[in-house]
Short mmCIF file of C-alpha atoms in Angstrom, two decimals:
data_model
loop_
_atom_site.label_atom_id
_atom_site.label_comp_id
_atom_site.label_asym_id
_atom_site.label_seq_id
_atom_site.Cartn_x
_atom_site.Cartn_y
_atom_site.Cartn_z
CA MET H 1 6.80 -14.85 -0.76
CA PRO H 2 9.00 -17.84 -1.90
CA SER H 3 8.13 -21.37 -0.79
CA THR H 4 10.11 -22.69 2.27
CA THR H 5 10.19 -26.20 0.84
CA THR H 6 13.76 -27.50 0.26
CA VAL H 7 14.30 -29.05 -3.16
CA SER H 8 17.14 -30.50 -4.93
CA ALA H 9 18.82 -29.62 -8.22
CA GLU H 10 17.33 -32.63 -9.90
CA SER H 11 13.89 -31.70 -8.86
CA LEU H 12 14.31 -28.14 -9.86
CA ALA H 13 15.53 -29.16 -13.22
CA ASP H 14 12.58 -31.58 -13.75
CA SER H 15 10.04 -28.82 -12.87
CA PHE H 16 11.89 -26.25 -15.05
CA ASN H 17 12.06 -28.79 -17.95
CA ALA H 18 8.33 -29.45 -17.78
CA ARG H 19 7.47 -25.72 -17.57
CA ASN H 20 9.67 -24.88 -20.62
CA THR H 21 8.17 -27.82 -22.69
CA ASP H 22 4.59 -26.63 -21.90
CA LEU H 23 5.52 -23.02 -22.89
CA LEU H 24 7.31 -23.98 -26.02
CA GLU H 25 4.35 -25.88 -27.13
CA PHE H 26 2.04 -22.85 -26.41
CA VAL H 27 4.24 -20.36 -28.24
CA GLN H 28 4.61 -22.46 -31.31
CA GLY H 29 0.80 -23.19 -31.53
CA CYS H 30 -0.29 -19.62 -30.74
CA SER H 31 -2.21 -17.80 -33.42
CA ASP H 32 -1.28 -14.27 -34.68
CA ASP H 33 -4.31 -12.85 -33.09
CA GLY H 34 -3.57 -14.56 -29.81
CA TRP H 35 -0.01 -13.40 -29.84
CA ARG H 36 -0.97 -9.79 -30.00
CA LYS H 37 -3.89 -10.06 -27.42
CA VAL H 38 -3.21 -8.12 -24.13
CA THR H 39 -3.23 -9.86 -20.97
CA ALA H 40 -5.42 -8.51 -18.10
CA ALA H 41 -2.86 -9.32 -15.34
CA GLU H 42 0.31 -7.87 -16.87
CA GLY H 43 -1.10 -5.41 -19.47
CA TRP H 44 1.38 -6.71 -22.03
CA PRO H 45 0.76 -8.52 -25.31
CA VAL H 46 0.95 -12.24 -24.84
CA GLY H 47 4.09 -12.32 -26.97
CA VAL H 48 5.85 -9.82 -24.67
CA THR H 49 4.80 -11.88 -21.73
CA ALA H 50 6.31 -15.06 -23.22
CA ARG H 51 9.37 -13.28 -23.92
CA HIS H 52 9.58 -11.90 -20.35
CA ILE H 53 9.53 -15.52 -19.13
CA ALA H 54 12.12 -16.59 -21.60
CA VAL H 55 14.71 -13.95 -20.35
CA ALA H 56 14.03 -14.15 -16.65
CA HIS H 57 16.94 -16.52 -15.96
CA TYR H 58 19.57 -13.75 -16.49
CA PRO H 59 19.10 -12.12 -13.04
CA VAL H 60 18.34 -15.41 -11.36
CA ILE H 61 21.61 -17.06 -12.37
CA GLU H 62 23.51 -13.94 -11.43
CA TRP H 63 21.94 -13.64 -7.95
CA VAL H 64 22.44 -17.44 -7.38
CA GLN H 65 26.04 -16.87 -8.18
CA MET H 66 26.24 -14.18 -5.50
CA LEU H 67 24.58 -16.45 -2.91
CA VAL H 68 26.94 -19.33 -3.62
CA GLN H 69 29.92 -16.99 -3.28
CA GLY H 70 28.59 -15.34 -0.09
CA ASP H 71 28.10 -12.00 -1.63
CA PRO H 72 25.11 -9.76 -0.73
CA LEU H 73 22.11 -9.61 -3.16
CA PRO H 74 21.49 -6.24 -4.81
CA PRO H 75 18.82 -4.05 -3.04
CA VAL H 76 16.41 -4.31 -5.85
CA THR H 77 12.84 -3.17 -5.10
CA MET H 78 9.56 -3.68 -6.74
CA ASP H 79 9.77 -0.12 -8.19
CA THR H 80 12.95 -1.27 -9.92
CA ILE H 81 11.48 -4.40 -11.32
CA ASP H 82 8.36 -2.39 -12.65
CA GLN H 83 10.72 0.05 -14.45
CA ILE H 84 12.82 -2.95 -16.02
CA ASN H 85 9.54 -4.70 -17.10
CA ALA H 86 8.12 -1.40 -18.65
CA GLN H 87 11.38 -1.09 -20.60
CA HIS H 88 11.24 -4.61 -21.74
CA ALA H 89 7.52 -4.31 -22.76
CA ALA H 90 8.21 -1.09 -24.71
CA ALA H 91 11.34 -2.48 -26.43
CA HIS H 92 9.96 -5.74 -27.59
CA GLN H 93 6.19 -5.14 -28.65
CA ASP H 94 7.12 -6.59 -32.13
CA CYS H 95 8.78 -9.81 -30.87
CA THR H 96 8.12 -12.88 -33.01
CA GLN H 97 7.31 -16.35 -32.09
CA ASP H 98 10.33 -17.59 -33.70
CA GLU H 99 12.58 -15.27 -31.55
CA VAL H 100 10.86 -16.42 -28.25
CA VAL H 101 11.20 -20.01 -29.25
CA GLU H 102 14.84 -19.51 -29.81
CA LEU H 103 15.28 -17.66 -26.54
CA LEU H 104 13.34 -20.38 -24.63
CA ARG H 105 15.51 -23.18 -25.95
CA ALA H 106 18.74 -21.40 -25.58
CA ASN H 107 18.07 -20.00 -22.09
CA HIS H 108 16.55 -23.37 -20.88
CA ALA H 109 19.93 -25.05 -21.82
CA LYS H 110 21.91 -22.53 -19.74
CA VAL H 111 19.63 -22.81 -16.77
CA VAL H 112 19.84 -26.70 -16.81
CA ALA H 113 23.51 -26.61 -17.26
CA TYR H 114 23.97 -24.20 -14.43
CA LEU H 115 21.82 -26.22 -12.09
CA ALA H 116 24.05 -29.27 -12.83
CA THR H 117 26.93 -27.46 -11.30
CA LEU H 118 25.19 -26.87 -8.04
CA ASP H 119 25.02 -29.34 -5.02
CA ASP H 120 22.63 -29.25 -2.04
CA ALA H 121 24.96 -27.00 -0.13
CA ASP H 122 25.10 -24.41 -2.85
CA LEU H 123 21.20 -24.38 -3.16
CA GLY H 124 20.91 -24.10 0.51
CA ARG H 125 22.93 -20.91 0.67
CA GLN H 126 20.87 -17.95 1.83
CA GLY H 127 20.93 -14.17 1.57
CA TYR H 128 18.64 -11.22 2.26
CA LEU H 129 16.53 -10.21 -0.79
CA LYS H 130 15.04 -6.67 -0.36
CA LEU H 131 12.51 -7.50 -3.10
CA PHE H 132 10.77 -10.14 -0.98
CA GLU H 133 11.91 -8.54 2.37
CA THR H 134 13.30 -11.82 3.68
CA ASP H 135 16.24 -14.21 3.58
CA ILE H 136 15.97 -16.55 0.54
CA SER H 137 18.06 -19.56 -0.47
CA ALA H 138 19.33 -20.29 -4.06
CA ALA H 139 16.82 -23.06 -4.46
CA GLN H 140 13.94 -20.76 -3.37
CA LEU H 141 15.08 -18.08 -5.76
CA PHE H 142 15.12 -20.56 -8.58
CA SER H 143 11.57 -21.85 -7.81
CA ALA H 144 10.07 -18.36 -6.98
CA VAL H 145 11.19 -16.70 -10.41
CA LEU H 146 11.73 -19.42 -12.92
CA ILE H 147 8.98 -21.82 -11.89
CA ASP H 148 6.20 -20.16 -9.70
CA SER H 149 6.30 -16.63 -11.23
CA ALA H 150 6.61 -18.17 -14.77
CA ALA H 151 3.58 -20.40 -14.16
CA LYS H 152 1.49 -17.42 -13.17
CA HIS H 153 2.47 -15.51 -16.27
CA PHE H 154 1.75 -18.69 -18.37
CA SER H 155 -1.64 -19.11 -16.84
CA SER H 156 -2.39 -15.34 -17.65
CA MET H 157 -1.32 -15.98 -21.31
CA LYS H 158 -3.42 -19.03 -21.78
CA GLU H 159 -6.40 -17.30 -20.18
CA THR H 160 -6.12 -14.41 -22.43
CA VAL H 161 -5.78 -16.53 -25.76
CA GLN H 162 -8.58 -18.78 -24.62
CA GLN H 163 -11.09 -15.86 -24.27
CA GLY H 164 -13.14 -14.65 -27.25
CA VAL H 165 -11.48 -12.14 -29.60
CA PHE H 166 -13.39 -9.39 -27.75
CA GLU H 167 -15.53 -9.22 -24.80
CA GLY H 168 -18.76 -7.15 -24.48
CA ASP H 169 -20.05 -4.98 -27.27
CA THR H 170 -17.65 -5.14 -30.29
CA ALA H 171 -19.54 -2.17 -31.99
CA MET H 172 -18.04 0.08 -29.14
CA LEU H 173 -14.39 -0.86 -29.86
CA PRO H 174 -13.61 1.77 -32.64
CA GLU H 175 -15.41 4.42 -30.47
CA ASN H 176 -13.37 3.57 -27.54
CA LYS H 177 -10.14 3.86 -29.43
CA ALA H 178 -11.34 7.18 -30.82
CA ILE H 179 -11.99 8.43 -27.26
CA LEU H 180 -8.39 7.65 -26.29
CA ARG H 181 -7.01 9.31 -29.33
CA ARG H 182 -8.86 12.53 -28.37
CA PHE H 183 -7.69 11.91 -24.72
CA PHE H 184 -3.93 12.04 -25.71
CA GLU H 185 -4.11 14.46 -28.80
CA GLU H 186 -6.59 16.98 -27.49
CA ILE H 187 -6.14 16.92 -23.62
CA PHE H 188 -2.32 16.10 -23.35
CA ASN H 189 -0.95 17.52 -26.57
CA GLN H 190 -3.20 20.46 -27.30
CA GLN H 191 -4.05 21.14 -23.64
CA LYS H 192 -7.76 21.51 -24.40
CA ILE H 193 -8.62 20.88 -20.80
CA SER H 194 -12.34 21.29 -21.36
CA VAL H 195 -12.39 18.08 -23.33
CA ALA H 196 -11.63 16.25 -20.07
CA ASP H 197 -15.10 17.26 -18.85
CA GLU H 198 -16.47 15.67 -21.87
CA ILE H 199 -14.72 12.31 -22.13
CA VAL H 200 -13.20 11.56 -18.70
CA ALA H 201 -15.42 10.51 -15.69
CA GLU H 202 -15.45 12.74 -12.70
CA ASN H 203 -14.22 9.85 -10.57
CA TYR H 204 -11.43 8.94 -12.99
CA VAL H 205 -8.76 6.64 -11.29
CA ASN H 206 -5.08 6.78 -12.17
CA HIS H 207 -3.85 3.46 -10.65
CA ASN H 208 -0.19 4.69 -11.08
CA ALA H 209 -0.81 8.25 -9.73
CA ALA H 210 2.29 10.16 -8.33
CA PRO H 211 2.29 11.28 -4.77
CA GLY H 212 0.39 14.38 -4.33
CA GLU H 213 -1.82 13.97 -7.41
CA LEU H 214 -5.27 15.07 -6.79
CA PRO H 215 -8.02 12.45 -7.20
CA GLY H 216 -10.45 12.08 -10.10
CA ARG H 217 -10.78 14.21 -13.25
CA GLU H 218 -9.13 17.17 -11.43
CA GLY H 219 -5.91 15.20 -10.85
CA LEU H 220 -5.76 14.52 -14.65
CA LYS H 221 -6.00 18.20 -15.33
CA GLN H 222 -3.28 18.87 -12.80
CA LEU H 223 -1.02 16.27 -14.45
CA VAL H 224 -1.48 17.92 -17.89
CA ALA H 225 -0.48 21.33 -16.44
CA TYR H 226 2.50 19.99 -14.57
CA LEU H 227 3.75 17.91 -17.68
CA HIS H 228 3.81 21.02 -19.85
CA ALA H 229 5.23 23.32 -17.24
CA GLY H 230 8.20 21.16 -16.89
CA ASN H 231 8.74 19.90 -20.41
CA GLU H 232 8.64 22.21 -23.26
CA GLY H 233 6.93 20.80 -26.46
CA ILE H 234 5.94 17.48 -24.77
CA THR H 235 4.09 15.55 -27.33
CA PHE H 236 2.23 12.00 -26.93
CA THR H 237 2.41 10.17 -30.29
CA ILE H 238 0.26 7.19 -30.60
CA GLU H 239 2.15 4.27 -32.14
CA ASP H 240 -0.38 1.53 -31.78
CA GLN H 241 -3.72 0.79 -30.12
CA VAL H 242 -5.63 -2.51 -29.29
CA ALA H 243 -9.23 -2.51 -27.93
CA GLU H 244 -10.85 -5.32 -26.15
CA GLY H 245 -13.99 -5.17 -24.21
CA GLU H 246 -14.02 -1.94 -21.96
CA LYS H 247 -10.22 -1.50 -22.20
CA VAL H 248 -7.97 0.25 -24.74
CA VAL H 249 -4.20 -0.34 -24.77
CA THR H 250 -2.20 2.43 -26.21
CA ARG H 251 1.55 2.39 -27.06
CA LEU H 252 2.98 5.85 -27.10
CA THR H 253 6.17 7.79 -27.81
CA LEU H 254 6.74 10.88 -25.68
CA THR H 255 9.06 13.55 -26.82
CA GLY H 256 9.98 16.86 -25.38
CA THR H 257 12.54 18.94 -23.73
CA HIS H 258 13.15 19.20 -19.96
CA THR H 259 12.93 22.91 -19.33
CA GLY H 260 11.44 23.05 -15.86
CA GLU H 261 11.31 21.19 -12.47
CA PHE H 262 9.63 17.87 -13.02
CA ALA H 263 9.37 14.97 -10.69
CA GLY H 264 11.77 16.76 -8.30
CA ILE H 265 14.37 17.13 -10.96
CA PRO H 266 15.50 20.72 -11.87
CA ALA H 267 15.60 21.76 -15.57
CA THR H 268 18.43 20.23 -17.51
CA GLY H 269 17.59 21.56 -21.09
CA GLU H 270 17.95 18.12 -22.44
CA SER H 271 15.59 16.49 -24.94
CA PHE H 272 14.00 13.12 -24.45
CA SER H 273 12.13 10.51 -26.39
CA PHE H 274 10.84 7.41 -24.76
CA GLU H 275 8.05 4.78 -24.97
CA ALA H 276 5.03 4.22 -22.65
CA MET H 277 2.25 1.63 -22.39
CA ASN H 278 -1.08 2.78 -21.17
CA ILE H 279 -4.25 0.70 -20.47
CA HIS H 280 -7.58 2.70 -20.13
CA ARG H 281 -11.16 1.46 -19.25
CA VAL H 282 -13.83 3.21 -21.13
CA VAL H 283 -17.48 2.96 -20.14
CA ASP H 284 -20.41 4.85 -21.73
CA GLY H 285 -18.10 7.10 -23.66
CA ARG H 286 -15.98 8.21 -20.70
CA VAL H 287 -12.44 7.21 -19.53
CA HIS H 288 -12.88 5.82 -15.89
CA GLU H 289 -9.53 4.12 -15.11
CA ALA H 290 -5.97 4.15 -16.20
CA TRP H 291 -2.81 1.90 -15.66
CA ILE H 292 0.33 3.64 -16.80
CA GLN H 293 3.88 2.20 -17.47
CA TRP H 294 6.63 4.56 -18.61
CA ASP H 295 10.36 4.36 -18.98
CA ALA H 296 11.27 6.53 -15.88
CA LEU H 297 14.93 5.17 -15.89
CA GLY H 298 15.46 5.99 -19.55
CA TRP H 299 14.01 9.48 -19.12
CA MET H 300 16.27 10.29 -16.27
CA GLN H 301 19.19 9.02 -18.21
CA GLN H 302 18.25 10.92 -21.34
CA ILE H 303 17.86 14.31 -19.33
CA GLY H 304 21.21 13.65 -17.51
CA ALA H 305 19.69 13.25 -14.18
CA ILE H 306 21.47 9.90 -13.78
CA PRO H 307 24.39 8.45 -15.70
CA SER H 308 23.40 6.34 -18.71
CA GLN H 309 24.25 2.59 -18.53
CA ALA H 310 27.49 1.52 -20.21
#
């Protein structure tokens, strides 16, 4: 929930300037290893998280303009935000420090310049924001996204970089990555369901399970069957893997053809190709937990279920 404290444009600009200065210093001083490490909170590389902060001003300025003009805010939900964030993370895995520094500087200037055009009356204008399920003022919107949310992401980035390169037994890291390769290549691609009994814990937890998905290892088997029933030739191609402690992050490309009902959408016969980011926790040679992000919006556009964006 956003803070209810009333602030001036000058105060907002001061807080935003301080945050941007600290973030610029961090990005410029981050090592290559640190830039690629994956944050626990977001599940993104540090570089992707920094870029996420750098481009957050786009919707904020647009929404503040709506408030100032007396227009209703868009009915954005957390599901929408999650999809947008997943698309951003998949599209910018290879973002560079120079790119993010340039974005931070350019977009900082845009925010400060826009704040200078607003008076107290503008900043006090309110509208209902479905994302927070409450009325919100322009000043609160600035603070919630460009200062408070950015500060949380920044803390996550710093904590990740300050940790050791690996946690736990580093000797297990290659083995954990190999387990996840079998997970995708044998279970999901080749439909060798018996392999799940070997490398997946019985009480396996998918933290992003679809409604109706069975719990545990049986739910995973159900998902594999469902994926192949609705999508001919569906293939999970591993593009990159990072292991740290008990967790393995895998960047994937999913390809196939939508030939049967899937996610409530009748067959369209259209082919698709999109990226996904998964985090799995491996303990004692078995996969115990999964956190999954995939480009659902892009998939629906590719199969023709919804119009593509112009």
